[in-house]
Structure formats: structure tokens, C-alpha cells
CSV table of C-alpha atoms and ligand atoms in Angstrom, one decimal:
chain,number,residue,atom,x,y,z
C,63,UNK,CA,82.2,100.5,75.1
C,64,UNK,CA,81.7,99.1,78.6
C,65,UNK,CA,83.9,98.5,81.7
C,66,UNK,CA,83.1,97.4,85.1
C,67,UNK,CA,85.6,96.4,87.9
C,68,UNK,CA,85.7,93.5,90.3
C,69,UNK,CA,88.2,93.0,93.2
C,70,UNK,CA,90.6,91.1,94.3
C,71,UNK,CA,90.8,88.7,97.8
C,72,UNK,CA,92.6,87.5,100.5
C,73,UNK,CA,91.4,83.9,102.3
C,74,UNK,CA,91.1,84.3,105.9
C,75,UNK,CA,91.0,80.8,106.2
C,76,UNK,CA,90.0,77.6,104.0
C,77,UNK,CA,92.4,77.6,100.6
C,78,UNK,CA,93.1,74.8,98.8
C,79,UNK,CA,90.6,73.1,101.6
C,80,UNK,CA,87.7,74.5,99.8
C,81,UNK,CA,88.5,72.4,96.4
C,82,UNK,CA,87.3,69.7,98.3
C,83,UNK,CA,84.3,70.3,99.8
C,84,UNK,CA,85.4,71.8,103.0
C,85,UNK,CA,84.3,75.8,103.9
C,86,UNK,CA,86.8,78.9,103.4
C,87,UNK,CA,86.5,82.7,104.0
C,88,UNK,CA,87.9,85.2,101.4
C,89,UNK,CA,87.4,88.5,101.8
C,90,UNK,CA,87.2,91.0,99.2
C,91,UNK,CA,89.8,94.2,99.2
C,92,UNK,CA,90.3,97.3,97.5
C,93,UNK,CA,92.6,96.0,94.8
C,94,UNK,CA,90.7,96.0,91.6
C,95,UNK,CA,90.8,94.5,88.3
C,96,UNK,CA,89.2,97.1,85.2
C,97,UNK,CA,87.9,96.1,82.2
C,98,UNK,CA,86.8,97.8,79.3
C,99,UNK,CA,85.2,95.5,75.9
C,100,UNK,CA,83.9,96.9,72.8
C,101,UNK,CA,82.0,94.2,70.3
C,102,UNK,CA,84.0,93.2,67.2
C,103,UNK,CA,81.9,91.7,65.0
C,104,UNK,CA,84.9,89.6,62.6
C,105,UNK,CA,84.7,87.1,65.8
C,106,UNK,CA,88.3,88.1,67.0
C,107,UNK,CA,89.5,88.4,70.5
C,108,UNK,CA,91.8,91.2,71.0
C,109,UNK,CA,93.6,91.7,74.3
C,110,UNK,CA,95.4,94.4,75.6
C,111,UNK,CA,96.5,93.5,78.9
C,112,UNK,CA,99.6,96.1,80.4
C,113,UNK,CA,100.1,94.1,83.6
C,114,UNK,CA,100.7,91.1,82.5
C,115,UNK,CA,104.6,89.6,83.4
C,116,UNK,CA,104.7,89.4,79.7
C,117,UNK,CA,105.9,93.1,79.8
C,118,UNK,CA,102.9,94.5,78.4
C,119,UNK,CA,101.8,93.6,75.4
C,120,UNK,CA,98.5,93.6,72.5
C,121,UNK,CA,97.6,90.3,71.0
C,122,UNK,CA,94.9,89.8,68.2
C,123,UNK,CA,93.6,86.4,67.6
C,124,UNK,CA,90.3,84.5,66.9
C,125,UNK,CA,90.9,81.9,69.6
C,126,UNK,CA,92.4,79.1,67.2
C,127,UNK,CA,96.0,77.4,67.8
C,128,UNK,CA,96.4,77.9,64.3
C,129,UNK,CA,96.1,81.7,64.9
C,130,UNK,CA,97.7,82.8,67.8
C,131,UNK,CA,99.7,85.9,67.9
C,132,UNK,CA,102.7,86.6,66.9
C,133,UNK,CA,104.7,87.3,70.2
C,134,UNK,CA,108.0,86.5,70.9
C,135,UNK,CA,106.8,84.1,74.6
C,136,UNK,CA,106.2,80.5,74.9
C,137,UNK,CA,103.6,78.8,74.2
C,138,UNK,CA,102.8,78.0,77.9
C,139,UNK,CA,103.6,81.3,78.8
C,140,UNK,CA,101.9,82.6,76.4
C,141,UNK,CA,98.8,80.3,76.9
C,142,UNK,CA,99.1,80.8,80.9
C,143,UNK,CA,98.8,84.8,80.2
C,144,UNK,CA,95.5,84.8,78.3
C,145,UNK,CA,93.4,81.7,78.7
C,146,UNK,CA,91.4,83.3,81.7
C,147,UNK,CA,90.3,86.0,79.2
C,148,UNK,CA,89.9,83.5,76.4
C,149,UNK,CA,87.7,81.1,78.5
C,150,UNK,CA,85.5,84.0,80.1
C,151,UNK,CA,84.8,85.2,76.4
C,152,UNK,CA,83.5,81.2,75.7
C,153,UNK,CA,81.4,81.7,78.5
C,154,UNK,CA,79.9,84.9,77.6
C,155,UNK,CA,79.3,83.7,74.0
C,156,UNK,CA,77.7,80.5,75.6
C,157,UNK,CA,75.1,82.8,78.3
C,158,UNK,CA,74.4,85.3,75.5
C,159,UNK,CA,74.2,82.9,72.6
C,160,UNK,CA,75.9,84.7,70.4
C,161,UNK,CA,78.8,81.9,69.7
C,162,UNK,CA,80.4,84.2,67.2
C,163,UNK,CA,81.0,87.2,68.6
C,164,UNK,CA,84.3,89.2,69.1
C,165,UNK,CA,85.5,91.7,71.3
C,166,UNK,CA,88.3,94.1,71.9
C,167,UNK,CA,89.2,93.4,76.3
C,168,UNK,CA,91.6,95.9,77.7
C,169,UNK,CA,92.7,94.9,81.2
C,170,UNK,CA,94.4,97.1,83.9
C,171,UNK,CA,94.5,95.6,87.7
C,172,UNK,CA,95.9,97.4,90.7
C,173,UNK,CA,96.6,92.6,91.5
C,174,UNK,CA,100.1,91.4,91.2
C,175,UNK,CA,99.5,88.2,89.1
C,176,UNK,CA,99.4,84.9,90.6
C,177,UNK,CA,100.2,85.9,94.0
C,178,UNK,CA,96.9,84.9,96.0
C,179,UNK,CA,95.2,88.3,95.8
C,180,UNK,CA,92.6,86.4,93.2
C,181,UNK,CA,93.7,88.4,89.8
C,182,UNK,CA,92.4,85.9,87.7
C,183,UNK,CA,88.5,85.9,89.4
C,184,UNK,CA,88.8,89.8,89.0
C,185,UNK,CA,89.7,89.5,85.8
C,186,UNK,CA,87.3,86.8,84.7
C,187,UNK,CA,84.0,88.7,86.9
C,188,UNK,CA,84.6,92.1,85.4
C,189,UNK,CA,85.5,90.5,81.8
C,190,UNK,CA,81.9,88.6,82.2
C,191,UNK,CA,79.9,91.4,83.3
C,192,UNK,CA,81.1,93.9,80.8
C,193,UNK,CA,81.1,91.6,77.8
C,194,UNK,CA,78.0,90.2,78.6
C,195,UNK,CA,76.7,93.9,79.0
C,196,UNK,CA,78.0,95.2,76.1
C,197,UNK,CA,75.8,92.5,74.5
C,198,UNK,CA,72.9,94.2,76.0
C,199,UNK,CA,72.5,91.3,78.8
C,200,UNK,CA,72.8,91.7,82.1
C,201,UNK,CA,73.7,88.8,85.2
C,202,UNK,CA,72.5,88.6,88.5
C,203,UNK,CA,75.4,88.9,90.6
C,204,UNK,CA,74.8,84.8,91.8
C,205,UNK,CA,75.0,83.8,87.7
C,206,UNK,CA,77.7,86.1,87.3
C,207,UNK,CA,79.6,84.5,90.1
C,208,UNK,CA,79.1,81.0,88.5
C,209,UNK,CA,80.0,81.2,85.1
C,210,UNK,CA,83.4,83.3,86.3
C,211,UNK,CA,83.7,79.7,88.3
C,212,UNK,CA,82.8,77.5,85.6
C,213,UNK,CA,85.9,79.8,83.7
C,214,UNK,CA,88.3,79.2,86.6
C,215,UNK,CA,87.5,75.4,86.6
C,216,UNK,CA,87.7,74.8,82.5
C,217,UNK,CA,91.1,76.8,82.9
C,218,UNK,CA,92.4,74.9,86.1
C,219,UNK,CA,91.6,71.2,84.5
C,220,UNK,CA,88.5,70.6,86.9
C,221,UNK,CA,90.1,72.1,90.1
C,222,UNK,CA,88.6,75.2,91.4
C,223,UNK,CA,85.9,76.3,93.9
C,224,UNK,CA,83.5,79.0,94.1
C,225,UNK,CA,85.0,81.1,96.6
C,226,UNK,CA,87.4,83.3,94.6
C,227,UNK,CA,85.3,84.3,91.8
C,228,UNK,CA,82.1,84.7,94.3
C,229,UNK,CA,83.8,87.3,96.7
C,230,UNK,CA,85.6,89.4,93.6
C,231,UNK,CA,81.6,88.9,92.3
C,232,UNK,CA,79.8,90.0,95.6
C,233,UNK,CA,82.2,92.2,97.4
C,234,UNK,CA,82.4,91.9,101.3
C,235,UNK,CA,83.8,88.8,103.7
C,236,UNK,CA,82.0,85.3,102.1
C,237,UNK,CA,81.8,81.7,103.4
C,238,UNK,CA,81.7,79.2,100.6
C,239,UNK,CA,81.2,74.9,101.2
C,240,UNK,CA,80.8,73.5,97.8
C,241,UNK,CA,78.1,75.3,95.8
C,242,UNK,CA,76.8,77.1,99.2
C,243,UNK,CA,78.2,80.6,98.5
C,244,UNK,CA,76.7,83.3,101.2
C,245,UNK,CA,78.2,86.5,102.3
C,246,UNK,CA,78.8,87.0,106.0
C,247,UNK,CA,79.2,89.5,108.9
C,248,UNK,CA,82.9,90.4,109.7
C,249,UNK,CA,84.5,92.8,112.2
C,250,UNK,CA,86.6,95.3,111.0
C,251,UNK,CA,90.0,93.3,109.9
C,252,UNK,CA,93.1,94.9,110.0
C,253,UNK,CA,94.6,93.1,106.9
C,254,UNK,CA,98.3,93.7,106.4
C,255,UNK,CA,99.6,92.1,103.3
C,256,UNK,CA,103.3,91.0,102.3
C,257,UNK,CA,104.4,90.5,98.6
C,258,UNK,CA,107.5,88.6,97.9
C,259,UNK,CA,106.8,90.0,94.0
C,260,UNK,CA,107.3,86.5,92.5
C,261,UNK,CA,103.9,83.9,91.5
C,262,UNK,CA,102.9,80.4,91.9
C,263,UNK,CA,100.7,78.6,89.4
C,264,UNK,CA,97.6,78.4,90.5
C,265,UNK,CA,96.9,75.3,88.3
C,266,UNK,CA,100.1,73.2,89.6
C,267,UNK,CA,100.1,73.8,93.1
C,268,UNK,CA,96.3,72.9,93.1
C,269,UNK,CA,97.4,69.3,91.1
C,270,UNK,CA,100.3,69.2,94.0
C,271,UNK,CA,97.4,69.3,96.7
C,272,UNK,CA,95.5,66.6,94.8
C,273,UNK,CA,98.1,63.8,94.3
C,274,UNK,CA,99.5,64.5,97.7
C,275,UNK,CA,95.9,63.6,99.1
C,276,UNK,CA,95.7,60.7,96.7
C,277,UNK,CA,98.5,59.4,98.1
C,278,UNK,CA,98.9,60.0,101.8
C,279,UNK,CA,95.8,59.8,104.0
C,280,UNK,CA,97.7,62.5,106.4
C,281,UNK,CA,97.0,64.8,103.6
C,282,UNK,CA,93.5,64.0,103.7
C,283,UNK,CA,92.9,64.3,106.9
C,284,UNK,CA,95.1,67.5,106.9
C,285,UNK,CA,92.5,69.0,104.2
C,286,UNK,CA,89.3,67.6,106.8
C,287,UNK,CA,91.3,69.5,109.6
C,288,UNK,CA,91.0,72.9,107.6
C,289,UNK,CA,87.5,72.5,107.6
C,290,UNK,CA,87.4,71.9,111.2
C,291,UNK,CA,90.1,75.6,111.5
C,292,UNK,CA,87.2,77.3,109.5
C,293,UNK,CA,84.3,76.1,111.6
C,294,UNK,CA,85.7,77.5,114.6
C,295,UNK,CA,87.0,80.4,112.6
C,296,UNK,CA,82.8,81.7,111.8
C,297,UNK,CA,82.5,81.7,115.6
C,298,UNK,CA,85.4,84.0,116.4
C,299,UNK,CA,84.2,85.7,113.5
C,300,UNK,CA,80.5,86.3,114.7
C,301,UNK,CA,82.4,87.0,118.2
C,302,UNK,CA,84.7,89.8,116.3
C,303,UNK,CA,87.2,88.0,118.2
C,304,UNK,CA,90.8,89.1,116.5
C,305,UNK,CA,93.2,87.0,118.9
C,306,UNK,CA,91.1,84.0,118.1
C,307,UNK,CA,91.3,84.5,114.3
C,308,UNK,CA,94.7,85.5,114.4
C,309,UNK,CA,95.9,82.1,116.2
C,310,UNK,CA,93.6,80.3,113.6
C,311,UNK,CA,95.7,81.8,111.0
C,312,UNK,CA,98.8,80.6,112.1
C,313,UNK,CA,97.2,77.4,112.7
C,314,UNK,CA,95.9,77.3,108.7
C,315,UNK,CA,99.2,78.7,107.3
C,316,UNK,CA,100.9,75.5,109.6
C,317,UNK,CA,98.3,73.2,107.9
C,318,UNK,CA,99.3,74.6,104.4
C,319,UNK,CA,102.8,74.3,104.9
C,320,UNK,CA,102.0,70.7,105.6
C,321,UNK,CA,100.1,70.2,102.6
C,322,UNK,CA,103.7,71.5,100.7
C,323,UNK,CA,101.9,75.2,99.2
C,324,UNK,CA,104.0,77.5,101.4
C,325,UNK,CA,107.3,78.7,100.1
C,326,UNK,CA,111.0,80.0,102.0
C,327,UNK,CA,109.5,83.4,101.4
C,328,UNK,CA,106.0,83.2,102.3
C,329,UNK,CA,107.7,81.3,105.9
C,330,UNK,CA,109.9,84.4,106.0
C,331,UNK,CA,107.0,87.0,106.1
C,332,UNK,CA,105.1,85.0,108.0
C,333,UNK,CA,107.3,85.2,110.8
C,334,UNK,CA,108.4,88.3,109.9
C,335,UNK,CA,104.8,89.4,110.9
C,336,UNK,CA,104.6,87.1,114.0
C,337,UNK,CA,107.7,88.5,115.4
C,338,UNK,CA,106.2,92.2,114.7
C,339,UNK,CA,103.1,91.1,117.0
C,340,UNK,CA,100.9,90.3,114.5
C,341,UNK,CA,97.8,88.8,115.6
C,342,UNK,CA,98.1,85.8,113.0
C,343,UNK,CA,99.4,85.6,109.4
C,344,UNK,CA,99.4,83.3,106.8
C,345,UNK,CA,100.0,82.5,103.0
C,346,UNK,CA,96.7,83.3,101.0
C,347,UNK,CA,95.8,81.7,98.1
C,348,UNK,CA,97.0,78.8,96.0
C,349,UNK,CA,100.9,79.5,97.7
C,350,UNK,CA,104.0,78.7,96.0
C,351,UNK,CA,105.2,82.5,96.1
C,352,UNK,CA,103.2,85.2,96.1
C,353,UNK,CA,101.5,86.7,99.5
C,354,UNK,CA,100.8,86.4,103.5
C,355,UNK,CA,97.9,88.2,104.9
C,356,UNK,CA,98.9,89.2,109.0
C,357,UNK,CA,96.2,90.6,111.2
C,358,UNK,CA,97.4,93.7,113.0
C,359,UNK,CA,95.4,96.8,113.7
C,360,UNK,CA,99.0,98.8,114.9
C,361,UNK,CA,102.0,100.2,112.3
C,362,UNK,CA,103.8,97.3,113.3
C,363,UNK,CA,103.9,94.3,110.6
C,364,UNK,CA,103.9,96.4,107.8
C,365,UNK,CA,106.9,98.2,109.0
C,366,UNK,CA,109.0,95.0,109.8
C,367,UNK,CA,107.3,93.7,106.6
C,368,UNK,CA,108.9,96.2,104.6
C,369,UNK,CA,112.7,95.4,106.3
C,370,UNK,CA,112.4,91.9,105.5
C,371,UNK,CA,114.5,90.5,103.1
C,372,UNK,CA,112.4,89.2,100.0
C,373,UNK,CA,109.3,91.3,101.3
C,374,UNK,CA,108.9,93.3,97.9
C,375,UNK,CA,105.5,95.0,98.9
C,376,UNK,CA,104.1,95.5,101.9
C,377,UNK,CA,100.5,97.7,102.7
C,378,UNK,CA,97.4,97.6,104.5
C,379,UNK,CA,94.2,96.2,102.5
C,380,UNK,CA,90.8,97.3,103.4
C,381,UNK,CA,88.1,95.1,103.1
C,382,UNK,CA,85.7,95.9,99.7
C,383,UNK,CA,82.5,95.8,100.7
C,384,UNK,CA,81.2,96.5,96.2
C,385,UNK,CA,81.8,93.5,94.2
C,386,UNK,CA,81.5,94.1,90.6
C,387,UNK,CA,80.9,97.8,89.8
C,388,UNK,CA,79.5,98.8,86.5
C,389,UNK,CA,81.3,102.0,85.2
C,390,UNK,CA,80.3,102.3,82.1
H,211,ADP,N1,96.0,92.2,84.7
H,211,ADP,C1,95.8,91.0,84.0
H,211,ADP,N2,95.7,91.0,82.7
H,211,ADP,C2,95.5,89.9,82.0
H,211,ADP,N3,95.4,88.7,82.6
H,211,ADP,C3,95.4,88.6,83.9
H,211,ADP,C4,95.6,89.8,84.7
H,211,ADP,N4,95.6,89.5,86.0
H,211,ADP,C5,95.4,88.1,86.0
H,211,ADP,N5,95.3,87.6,84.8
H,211,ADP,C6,95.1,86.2,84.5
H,211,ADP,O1,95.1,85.4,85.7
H,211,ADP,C7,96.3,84.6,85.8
H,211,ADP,C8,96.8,84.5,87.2
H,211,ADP,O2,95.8,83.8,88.0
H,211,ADP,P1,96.2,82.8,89.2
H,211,ADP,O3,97.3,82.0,88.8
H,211,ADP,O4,94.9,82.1,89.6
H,211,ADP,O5,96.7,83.8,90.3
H,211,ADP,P2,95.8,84.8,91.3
H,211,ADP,O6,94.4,84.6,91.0
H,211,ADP,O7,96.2,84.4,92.7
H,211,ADP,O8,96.4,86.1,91.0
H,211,ADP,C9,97.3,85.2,84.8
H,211,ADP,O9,98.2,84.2,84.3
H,211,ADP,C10,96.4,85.7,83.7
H,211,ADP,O10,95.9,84.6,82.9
H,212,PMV,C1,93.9,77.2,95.9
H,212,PMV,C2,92.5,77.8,95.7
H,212,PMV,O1,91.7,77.4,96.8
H,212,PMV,C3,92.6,79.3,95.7
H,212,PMV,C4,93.4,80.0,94.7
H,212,PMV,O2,93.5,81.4,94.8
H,212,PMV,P1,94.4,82.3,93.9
H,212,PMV,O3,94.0,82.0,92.5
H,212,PMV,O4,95.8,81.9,94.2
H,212,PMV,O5,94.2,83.7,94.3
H,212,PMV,C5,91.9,77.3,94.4
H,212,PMV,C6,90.4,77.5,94.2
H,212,PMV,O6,89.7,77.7,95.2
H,212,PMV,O7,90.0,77.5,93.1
H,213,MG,MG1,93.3,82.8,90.7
């Protein structure tokens, strides 16, 4: 048996941005994604994953679409659920060599699914590292964090950057332009986070960006002007300048709005936490539903977050300065 845990992030700035080229800034918290893998050797993937919005449930399959499990979902849903896990074991067979191996992955993750808080890079890094070790071979964190991206990218048709699965990977505040992944200094951030306890698809809204850039060069230019946000975002960083990041936040969540990711929900926290005295907030992550990150060292925002109306969750997350840790 073997288990390690990665955790999950919140951007400071750059989403969406950073699928083109342009620089973002996750930052790791102390939200975690555990899991444990024990070799099979019949070549089957068995998955026991109790968080999923599937309701919980144990599938046992070899990976084939003529063998999937028999559970009472959708297909999509179905496939949505567990291709993260299915990919990451493809990669570990491909790193390892040994293209017919099995395993037995249970997952449990502190992450609400698909709500910007990067619950599939945990998954995917600590899936990697423990399969991979439970093989007997272990990855430098930096090919660790690239084969959890190459996972990410089969899975999200070609779209998908380095940043998410490189922060859950390394721990700590990152800074990621293309395949330039470093970490980076950061003051302490008072991260306040607001969960409207619904999902967008990380997939989709990605696609959304894409055709909308395509076809408008507004869009374009609005992804450029991200990149321009995060640039001056690393010197208020490197200043530990908190009204300066703050006001870049609203300016990023504006720019995300524009780029049609933000939701009525994510809007309503957002100013829920603006009106509390937040510093800055902003939707984090791909958008669509999900969660706002506020800056606000004071009780404030997470009170008001917790009176507003479709705020499900609301709590303080401290940076994680570990990425993946080995546990067994
Ligand atoms: N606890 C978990 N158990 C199994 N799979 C998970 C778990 N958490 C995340 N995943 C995988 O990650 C997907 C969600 O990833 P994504 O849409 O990128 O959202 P995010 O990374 O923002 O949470 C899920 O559909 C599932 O495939
Ligand atoms: C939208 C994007 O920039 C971040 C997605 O983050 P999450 O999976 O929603 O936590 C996509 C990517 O970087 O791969
Ligand atoms: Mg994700």
C-alpha cells in the first residue's frame, strides 16, 4: 500500500489567461486530496472515490468502454467522474513502463469538486506519486508536476496549463508562463474563500474562453490584459503590498467576467466580500460556479460571506507551503 497527499489552490491572479501563454499565480492551501493505491496485477483499475457528486460509489473496470461499470449514471457523468484517475494511471504505466499494470485508488479530498480549488491536480499529483511509488519509482517533484499536466491536458482535449498541477505538486505561492513553472515569495495572504456548493466544467468553460477569443479580438486582447494584471501583480507581491493585490483582484475577476466565466453567484460573493471591506476578491479557477477567493486579514468577509444568500461555505484558507507528502 501507498498514499501520499497533494493540495488544492486558489489563483491569485492569471486563470484561464495562463492557457495561453500569459503568467498566473496559484497558491497552494491546506485543502488536500489523499490517496491510497495497492498493485493489482489482473490489469484492472479499481476506484473508490466517496467524494465524488456521484454519491459515493466503488467502480471496478479495466479501462475499456466495453467494460465499464455497472452504475446507474451517465455515461458523461460517469466518464466526467473518473477520467482524471483513469488518465493519471496511463501516465504512470507510460513513466514506469509497466503498460499492464492495475491498481486499487481510493480517493478522499477535504476539495469540493469542480469549484476552482484544483481537485482534479490534487487528485491526479497524489494518484501519480503513490502509484508510481508503489511501483518502486520515485519522481522528482518537476516530472511529477508534468506528467499530472500532461493528465490534465489529455483529459481537457489539449487545454490546460502547468499551473494547477505544479502548485498542488510543489506546495507554496507559484508563477507559471508557459512551461516556466518557479515557486515564488509571498506575504502572508489572508485568503477568505466563498463556496456557492455548485461546479463548473472545467473542460467547457475553458472551450468557451477559446471560441470567444477566436472570434472577437476584445477577447484576445482581454486575455493579453491578464497578463499585463499579473505582471504588476509580482511587484505588489515582492512589495507584500495587500491593497495593491487586492485592487488587482477586482480588476482580474472584472476581466473574467468579460471573458463570460463568472456566474450570478460568484458576482454575488464577490461583492458580498467587497461590501464587507475585503481587500479584493475574485472567482478562482475555470468559473462557472464554484468559488471566490477575497483578501481580508479581519473576521469581516467570512462573516457577511456566510449571510449571503447562495454562499454555501465560507472559511479562511492558509497558504500550504508542502506540496505532495508521502505518507506511506
Ligand atoms: N475526490 C475525488 N474523487 C475522485 N475524483 C475526483 C475527486 N476530486 C476531483 N476529482 C476529479 O476531478 C474532476 C473535477 O476537476 P475540475 O473540473 O478541473 O475542477 P477543480 O479542479 O476546479 O476542482 C472531477 O470530475 C473528478 O474527475
Ligand atoms: C481555467 C484554468 O486556467 C484553471 C482551472 O482551474 P480549476 O480546474 O477550475 O481549479 C485551466 C488550466 O489552467 O488548465
Ligand atoms: Mg481542475
Amino acid at each position: 500500500m501507498t498514499v501520499s497527499s497533494a493540495p488544492g489552490k486558489v489563483y491569485l491572479f492569471g486563470e484561464h489567461a495562463v492557457v495561453y501563454g500569459e503568467p498566473a499565480v496559484p497558491c497552494a492551501i491546506e485543502l488536500r486530496a489523499r490517496v491510497e493505491v495497492n498493485r493489482r496485477d489482473d490489469g484492472k483499475l479499481r476506484v473508490h472515490a466517496e467524494d465524488l457528486s456521484l454519491d459515493g460509489f466503488t467502480v471496478e473496470y479495466s479501462g475499456t468502454t466495453d467494460d465499464r461499470p455497472d452504475v446507474n449514471v451517465s455515461e458523461s457523468l460517469l466518464s466526467a467522474a473518473t477520467e482524471y484517475v483513469d488518465e493519471a494511471i496511463e501516465q504512470v504505466r507510460a513513466v514506469t513502463g509497466e503498460d499492464d499494470v492495475g491498481f486499487d485508488v481510493t480517493i478522499e479530498s477535504d476539495i469540493p469538486l469542480g469549484a476552482g480549488l484544483g481537485s482534479s491536480a490534487a487528485v491526479v499529483v497524489a494518484a501519480i506519486d503513490a502509484a508510481t511509488r508503489e511501483l518502486g519509482t520515485t519522481l522528482e517533484p518537476v516530472e511529477l508536476a508534468e506528467r499530472a499536466y500532461r493528465t490534465e491536458y489529455e483529459v481537457q482535449d489539449g487545454q490546460a496549463s502547468r499551473a494547477d498541477t505544479f502548485c498542488s505538486a510543489t506546495g507554496g505561492a507559484v508563477r507559471v508562463e508557459g512551461d516556466d513553472c518557479r515557486s515564488i515569495d509571498a506575504p502572508d495572504l489572508p485568503f477568505v474563500i466563498g463556496f456557492d456548493g455548485g461546479a463548473g466544467d472545467t473542460g467547457q468553460l475553458v472551450a468557451g474562453v477559446r471560441t470567444l477569443r477566436e472570434e472577437y479580438d476584445f477577447a484576445e486582447d482581454t486575455v493579453e490584459t491578464v497578463g499585463d494584471l499579473v505582471r504588476a501583480g509580482e511587484d505588489a507581491l515582492a512589495d507584500g503590498d495587500l491593497e495593491e493585490l487586492g485592487q488587482l483582484m477586482d480588476f482580474n475577476h472584472g476581466l473574467l467576467s468579460a471573458l463570460g466565466v463568472s456566474s450570478r453567484s460568484l458576482d454575488r460573493m464577490v461583492w458580498a466580500a467587497r461590501d464587507a471591506g475585503a481587500l479584493g476578491a475574485k472567482l478562482t479557477g475555470a468559473g462557472g460556479g464554484g468559488c471566490i477567493v477575497a483578501l481580508d486579514p479581519t473576521p469581516e468577509t467570512e462573516t457577511a460571506l456566510s449571510f449571503t444568500p447562495g454562499c454555501e461555505d465560507a472559511f479562511r484558507a492558509e497558504l500550504a507551503e508542502e506540496g505532495v507528502r508521502q505518507l506511506e
